[in-house]
Amino acid sequence: MKIKKAIFPVGGLGTRFLPATKSMPKEMLPIVDKPLIQYAVEEAAEAGIEQFIFVTSRGKSAIENHFDHSFELENNLLMQGKKNFLKITQEMLKIPGTYAYVRQQEPAGLGHAIWCARHLIDNEPFAVILADDLITGNLTLKNMIHNYQGGNMVAIMEVNKNETSSYGIVKTKEITSKNFEITHMVEKPNPENAPSNLAIVGRYILDSKIFKILEKQNAGKGKEIQLTDAINSQIGTTFCHGFLFEGERYDCGSKLGFIQANITFALERNDLKNELSTWLKKI
Ligand code: G1P
């Protein structure tokens, strides 16, 4: 099934990274030399996504500028003959009209952020990528779309039982080793109430009927409108597919995950790996 649109909720305040995120969106924090949001956009493009919808908020204009020309910079690089850098800045741009931005006027939760993009989605399934969840290999959404057969689909992974209160947690029936039917999901349960240790990671393919649910969704965990609650309320009428993805996931919304991602991605780079690993061993 063709999925053409992806929503990137980027309205969050990034409080966990203050003061770095006081005047800079957390999605612009770099892993080595590329902002988190660009990894997310590249994964979507690799999956065949053609329209990139960002749900932004005040103070996020750096994201819009990032996915646009910077004439002064490009002109300078051209004059100085820095062709490689010029290529890097130009290759990431897509044809005009590919990126769309809507504002989430208040931080009312992930479900609310997705709902803010409702007028940009027709009667079609669409993807959601949370840029904080960086997954190695760049292929998670592509593999999900390949396995998608309608309804709702979420990427899942095993977490430690004591971490369930940081994630949406699912109850499942196994279909194959990687594919599960989700029979229930709950946002950030305490370990004693968690239905399993399978957690939702920031990749979704959603049926557009979700917007009708989100419209009426009451605030849930943290007094926010939760996407997990809306998907859960569709279980029974809409098939919900849990996809156990391959690759290592880094929680770049946490300091530790962000540092680990930087080291891991740097160790993959030919221009950095030798010196970095020597220095890591030394310290
Ligand atoms: C969101 C979702 C949660 C999911 C998580 C994955 O939470 O609400 O269900 O498990 O992303 O990263 P957040 O981390 O934005 O609080």
Short mmCIF file of C-alpha atoms and ligand atoms in Angstrom, two decimals:
data_model
loop_
_atom_site.label_atom_id
_atom_site.label_comp_id
_atom_site.label_asym_id
_atom_site.label_seq_id
_atom_site.Cartn_x
_atom_site.Cartn_y
_atom_site.Cartn_z
CA MET A 1 0.00 0.00 0.00
CA LYS A 2 1.35 3.42 -0.94
CA ILE A 3 1.91 5.75 1.99
CA LYS A 4 2.77 9.23 0.74
CA LYS A 5 2.64 11.47 3.79
CA ALA A 6 4.50 11.55 7.08
CA ILE A 7 3.89 13.75 10.09
CA PHE A 8 6.80 14.89 12.24
CA PRO A 9 5.63 16.27 15.59
CA VAL A 10 8.31 18.83 16.47
CA GLY A 11 6.39 21.14 18.78
CA GLY A 12 7.88 19.88 22.06
CA LEU A 13 9.67 22.26 24.40
CA GLY A 14 12.81 20.16 24.79
CA THR A 15 13.03 20.91 28.51
CA ARG A 16 15.33 17.95 29.14
CA PHE A 17 18.02 19.66 27.07
CA LEU A 18 17.92 23.12 28.62
CA PRO A 19 19.79 25.39 28.34
CA ALA A 20 20.82 24.08 24.89
CA THR A 21 17.22 24.20 23.69
CA LYS A 22 16.34 27.62 25.07
CA SER A 23 16.44 29.25 21.63
CA MET A 24 17.10 26.19 19.44
CA PRO A 25 14.65 23.37 18.65
CA LYS A 26 15.73 20.07 20.23
CA GLU A 27 15.16 18.43 16.83
CA MET A 28 18.09 20.49 15.50
CA LEU A 29 20.54 18.91 17.96
CA PRO A 30 23.12 17.11 15.83
CA ILE A 31 24.13 13.49 15.87
CA VAL A 32 27.71 13.97 14.63
CA ASP A 33 26.98 16.65 12.01
CA LYS A 34 23.36 16.10 11.04
CA PRO A 35 20.32 17.33 13.01
CA LEU A 36 17.99 14.70 14.43
CA ILE A 37 15.10 15.92 12.28
CA GLN A 38 17.12 15.33 9.12
CA TYR A 39 17.67 11.68 10.05
CA ALA A 40 13.89 11.36 10.44
CA VAL A 41 13.20 13.02 7.08
CA GLU A 42 15.81 10.82 5.37
CA GLU A 43 14.24 7.67 6.84
CA ALA A 44 10.84 8.80 5.54
CA ALA A 45 12.22 9.60 2.08
CA GLU A 46 13.88 6.17 1.99
CA ALA A 47 10.43 4.69 2.70
CA GLY A 48 8.93 6.47 -0.32
CA ILE A 49 7.27 9.34 1.57
CA GLU A 50 6.61 12.31 -0.73
CA GLN A 51 5.09 14.88 1.62
CA PHE A 52 6.67 15.89 4.90
CA ILE A 53 4.36 17.55 7.42
CA PHE A 54 5.91 19.19 10.46
CA VAL A 55 3.78 20.07 13.46
CA THR A 56 5.76 22.95 14.90
CA SER A 57 5.33 25.56 17.60
CA ARG A 58 6.77 28.94 18.50
CA GLY A 59 10.56 29.06 18.30
CA LYS A 60 10.90 26.26 15.76
CA SER A 61 11.65 28.31 12.65
CA ALA A 62 15.20 26.90 12.49
CA ILE A 63 13.59 23.67 11.23
CA GLU A 64 11.86 25.46 8.36
CA ASN A 65 15.07 27.26 7.46
CA HIS A 66 17.02 24.02 7.56
CA PHE A 67 14.88 22.52 4.80
CA ASP A 68 15.22 25.54 2.53
CA HIS A 69 17.90 27.27 0.51
CA SER A 70 20.42 29.41 2.32
CA PHE A 71 21.47 31.66 -0.55
CA GLU A 72 24.24 33.46 1.30
CA LEU A 73 25.81 30.23 2.52
CA GLU A 74 25.46 28.49 -0.83
CA ASN A 75 26.90 31.48 -2.67
CA ASN A 76 29.86 31.60 -0.30
CA LEU A 77 30.56 27.90 -0.70
CA LEU A 78 30.33 28.29 -4.47
CA MET A 79 32.77 31.24 -4.48
CA GLN A 80 35.22 29.33 -2.28
CA GLY A 81 34.99 26.24 -4.46
CA LYS A 82 33.79 24.11 -1.52
CA LYS A 83 31.84 21.80 -3.77
CA ASN A 84 31.35 18.98 -1.27
CA PHE A 85 29.77 21.26 1.33
CA LEU A 86 27.65 22.88 -1.35
CA LYS A 87 26.42 19.44 -2.38
CA ILE A 88 25.56 18.58 1.25
CA THR A 89 23.44 21.71 1.63
CA GLN A 90 21.69 21.35 -1.71
CA GLU A 91 21.13 17.62 -1.95
CA MET A 92 18.90 17.54 1.12
CA LEU A 93 16.39 19.94 -0.46
CA LYS A 94 13.33 18.49 -2.10
CA ILE A 95 11.13 19.97 -4.81
CA PRO A 96 9.09 22.99 -3.70
CA GLY A 97 5.82 22.19 -1.98
CA THR A 98 7.07 18.96 -0.45
CA TYR A 99 7.34 20.33 3.07
CA ALA A 100 4.35 21.65 5.00
CA TYR A 101 4.22 23.22 8.44
CA VAL A 102 1.31 23.54 10.83
CA ARG A 103 1.44 25.05 14.29
CA GLN A 104 0.46 23.33 17.46
CA GLN A 105 -0.51 26.38 19.49
CA GLU A 106 -0.22 24.70 22.88
CA PRO A 107 1.78 21.69 24.12
CA ALA A 108 -1.31 19.51 24.63
CA GLY A 109 0.24 16.12 23.86
CA LEU A 110 1.26 13.86 20.97
CA GLY A 111 -2.35 13.03 20.06
CA HIS A 112 -3.17 16.72 19.85
CA ALA A 113 -0.08 17.36 17.70
CA ILE A 114 -1.16 14.72 15.18
CA TRP A 115 -4.71 16.10 15.16
CA CYS A 116 -3.32 19.54 14.26
CA ALA A 117 -2.27 18.09 10.87
CA ARG A 118 -5.74 16.69 10.04
CA HIS A 119 -6.45 19.09 7.17
CA LEU A 120 -3.32 17.98 5.35
CA ILE A 121 -4.25 14.28 5.30
CA ASP A 122 -7.00 12.89 3.06
CA ASN A 123 -8.74 9.57 3.45
CA GLU A 124 -5.42 7.69 3.40
CA PRO A 125 -3.06 5.95 5.82
CA PHE A 126 -0.12 8.11 6.87
CA ALA A 127 3.14 7.72 8.79
CA VAL A 128 4.30 9.41 11.98
CA ILE A 129 7.98 9.67 12.94
CA LEU A 130 9.23 10.93 16.30
CA ALA A 131 12.69 12.33 15.57
CA ASP A 132 13.83 11.70 19.17
CA ASP A 133 13.75 7.97 18.47
CA LEU A 134 16.77 7.49 16.26
CA ILE A 135 17.04 3.96 14.86
CA THR A 136 20.17 2.70 13.10
CA GLY A 137 19.90 1.46 9.54
CA ASN A 138 17.46 4.12 8.27
CA LEU A 139 15.02 1.41 7.15
CA THR A 140 12.45 1.07 9.94
CA LEU A 141 9.62 2.97 8.25
CA LYS A 142 10.37 1.32 4.92
CA ASN A 143 10.11 -2.13 6.52
CA MET A 144 6.90 -1.13 8.27
CA ILE A 145 5.29 0.05 5.05
CA HIS A 146 6.38 -3.18 3.40
CA ASN A 147 4.53 -5.17 6.09
CA TYR A 148 1.52 -2.83 6.39
CA GLN A 149 -1.86 -4.34 5.54
CA GLY A 150 -4.24 -1.61 6.70
CA GLY A 151 -5.39 -0.41 10.10
CA ASN A 152 -2.93 1.00 12.60
CA MET A 153 0.66 -0.12 13.00
CA VAL A 154 3.27 0.79 15.61
CA ALA A 155 6.93 -0.11 15.93
CA ILE A 156 7.64 -2.00 19.14
CA MET A 157 10.68 -3.14 21.08
CA GLU A 158 11.42 -4.89 24.36
CA VAL A 159 12.34 -2.68 27.30
CA ASN A 160 13.29 -3.45 30.88
CA LYS A 161 10.28 -3.94 33.10
CA ASN A 162 11.36 -0.98 35.26
CA GLU A 163 11.21 1.34 32.22
CA THR A 164 7.55 0.85 31.27
CA SER A 165 6.53 4.21 32.73
CA SER A 166 8.48 5.95 29.94
CA TYR A 167 6.59 4.34 27.04
CA GLY A 168 3.30 3.28 25.58
CA ILE A 169 3.13 -0.44 26.46
CA VAL A 170 1.27 -3.03 24.40
CA LYS A 171 -0.44 -6.36 25.04
CA THR A 172 0.01 -8.67 22.08
CA LYS A 173 -0.76 -11.93 20.32
CA GLU A 174 2.17 -13.20 18.26
CA ILE A 175 1.50 -13.70 14.54
CA THR A 176 5.08 -14.25 13.35
CA SER A 177 8.38 -13.61 15.15
CA LYS A 178 8.30 -9.92 14.11
CA ASN A 179 4.59 -9.27 13.69
CA PHE A 180 2.08 -9.06 16.52
CA GLU A 181 -1.59 -8.28 16.88
CA ILE A 182 -1.99 -5.64 19.57
CA THR A 183 -5.01 -6.27 21.75
CA HIS A 184 -4.50 -3.42 24.19
CA MET A 185 -2.13 -0.50 24.78
CA VAL A 186 -1.62 1.85 27.69
CA GLU A 187 0.43 5.03 27.98
CA LYS A 188 3.31 4.96 30.46
CA PRO A 189 2.04 2.40 33.00
CA ASN A 190 3.90 1.65 36.21
CA PRO A 191 5.74 -1.70 36.00
CA GLU A 192 3.15 -3.40 38.24
CA ASN A 193 0.32 -2.41 35.87
CA ALA A 194 2.17 -2.89 32.57
CA PRO A 195 0.59 -5.52 30.29
CA SER A 196 4.05 -6.56 29.00
CA ASN A 197 7.53 -5.18 28.45
CA LEU A 198 6.89 -4.41 24.77
CA ALA A 199 7.07 -0.66 24.21
CA ILE A 200 5.92 1.61 21.41
CA VAL A 201 8.78 3.39 19.63
CA GLY A 202 8.27 6.54 17.57
CA ARG A 203 7.18 5.05 14.24
CA TYR A 204 3.51 4.70 13.37
CA ILE A 205 1.33 4.08 10.34
CA LEU A 206 -2.18 5.27 11.10
CA ASP A 207 -5.58 4.97 9.54
CA SER A 208 -6.97 8.46 8.91
CA LYS A 209 -10.07 7.57 10.98
CA ILE A 210 -7.82 8.35 13.97
CA PHE A 211 -8.53 12.08 13.47
CA LYS A 212 -12.20 11.59 14.35
CA ILE A 213 -11.15 9.83 17.56
CA LEU A 214 -8.53 12.46 18.42
CA GLU A 215 -11.11 15.19 17.97
CA LYS A 216 -13.02 13.84 20.99
CA GLN A 217 -10.13 12.30 22.90
CA ASN A 218 -10.01 13.27 26.57
CA ALA A 219 -6.71 14.16 28.17
CA GLY A 220 -4.93 11.12 29.56
CA LYS A 221 -1.52 10.53 31.15
CA GLY A 222 0.16 13.79 32.14
CA LYS A 223 -3.13 15.63 31.36
CA GLU A 224 -2.18 15.45 27.67
CA ILE A 225 -4.12 14.10 24.69
CA GLN A 226 -2.36 10.82 24.11
CA LEU A 227 -2.00 9.14 20.72
CA THR A 228 -1.76 5.80 22.54
CA ASP A 229 -5.26 6.27 24.02
CA ALA A 230 -6.73 7.10 20.61
CA ILE A 231 -5.15 4.04 18.94
CA ASN A 232 -6.24 1.87 21.86
CA SER A 233 -9.86 2.98 21.55
CA GLN A 234 -9.87 1.79 17.92
CA ILE A 235 -8.77 -1.74 18.87
CA GLY A 236 -11.68 -4.08 18.18
CA THR A 237 -12.82 -2.14 15.12
CA THR A 238 -9.44 -1.41 13.49
CA PHE A 239 -6.65 -3.99 13.35
CA CYS A 240 -3.60 -2.87 15.31
CA HIS A 241 -0.28 -4.30 14.19
CA GLY A 242 2.87 -4.30 16.33
CA PHE A 243 6.08 -4.50 14.31
CA LEU A 244 9.26 -5.62 16.07
CA PHE A 245 11.82 -3.63 14.13
CA GLU A 246 15.47 -4.41 13.48
CA GLY A 247 18.26 -2.03 14.42
CA GLU A 248 19.34 -0.25 17.54
CA ARG A 249 17.14 2.55 18.85
CA TYR A 250 18.56 5.56 20.71
CA ASP A 251 16.34 7.76 22.85
CA CYS A 252 17.80 11.08 21.77
CA GLY A 253 15.30 12.88 23.97
CA SER A 254 17.46 11.76 26.90
CA LYS A 255 20.99 12.96 27.49
CA LEU A 256 22.43 9.48 27.80
CA GLY A 257 20.73 8.23 24.62
CA PHE A 258 21.84 11.34 22.75
CA ILE A 259 25.48 10.87 23.77
CA GLN A 260 25.35 7.13 22.98
CA ALA A 261 23.89 7.90 19.54
CA ASN A 262 26.63 10.42 18.84
CA ILE A 263 29.35 7.93 19.74
CA THR A 264 27.73 5.05 17.84
CA PHE A 265 27.14 7.08 14.68
CA ALA A 266 30.64 8.62 14.86
CA LEU A 267 32.20 5.15 15.15
CA GLU A 268 30.47 4.25 11.85
CA ARG A 269 32.15 7.15 10.09
CA ASN A 270 35.37 6.56 8.18
CA ASP A 271 36.60 10.09 8.91
CA LEU A 272 36.18 9.68 12.68
CA LYS A 273 36.22 6.04 13.78
CA ASN A 274 39.95 5.43 14.20
CA GLU A 275 40.79 8.52 16.20
CA LEU A 276 37.59 8.31 18.23
CA SER A 277 38.02 4.66 19.20
CA THR A 278 41.67 5.24 20.15
CA TRP A 279 40.61 8.15 22.35
CA LEU A 280 37.67 6.21 23.86
CA LYS A 281 40.00 3.37 24.83
CA LYS A 282 42.41 5.87 26.35
CA ILE A 283 39.83 7.52 28.60
C1 G1P B 1 5.74 9.08 23.08
C2 G1P B 1 4.51 8.19 23.14
C3 G1P B 1 4.83 6.87 23.79
C4 G1P B 1 5.98 6.20 23.06
C5 G1P B 1 7.19 7.15 23.01
C6 G1P B 1 8.31 6.57 22.18
O1 G1P B 1 6.09 9.45 24.40
O2 G1P B 1 3.49 8.88 23.83
O3 G1P B 1 3.69 6.02 23.74
O4 G1P B 1 6.33 5.00 23.71
O5 G1P B 1 6.84 8.41 22.46
O6 G1P B 1 9.43 7.37 22.21
P1 G1P B 1 7.13 10.64 24.74
O7 G1P B 1 8.49 10.00 24.74
O8 G1P B 1 6.99 11.67 23.66
O9 G1P B 1 6.74 11.14 26.09
#
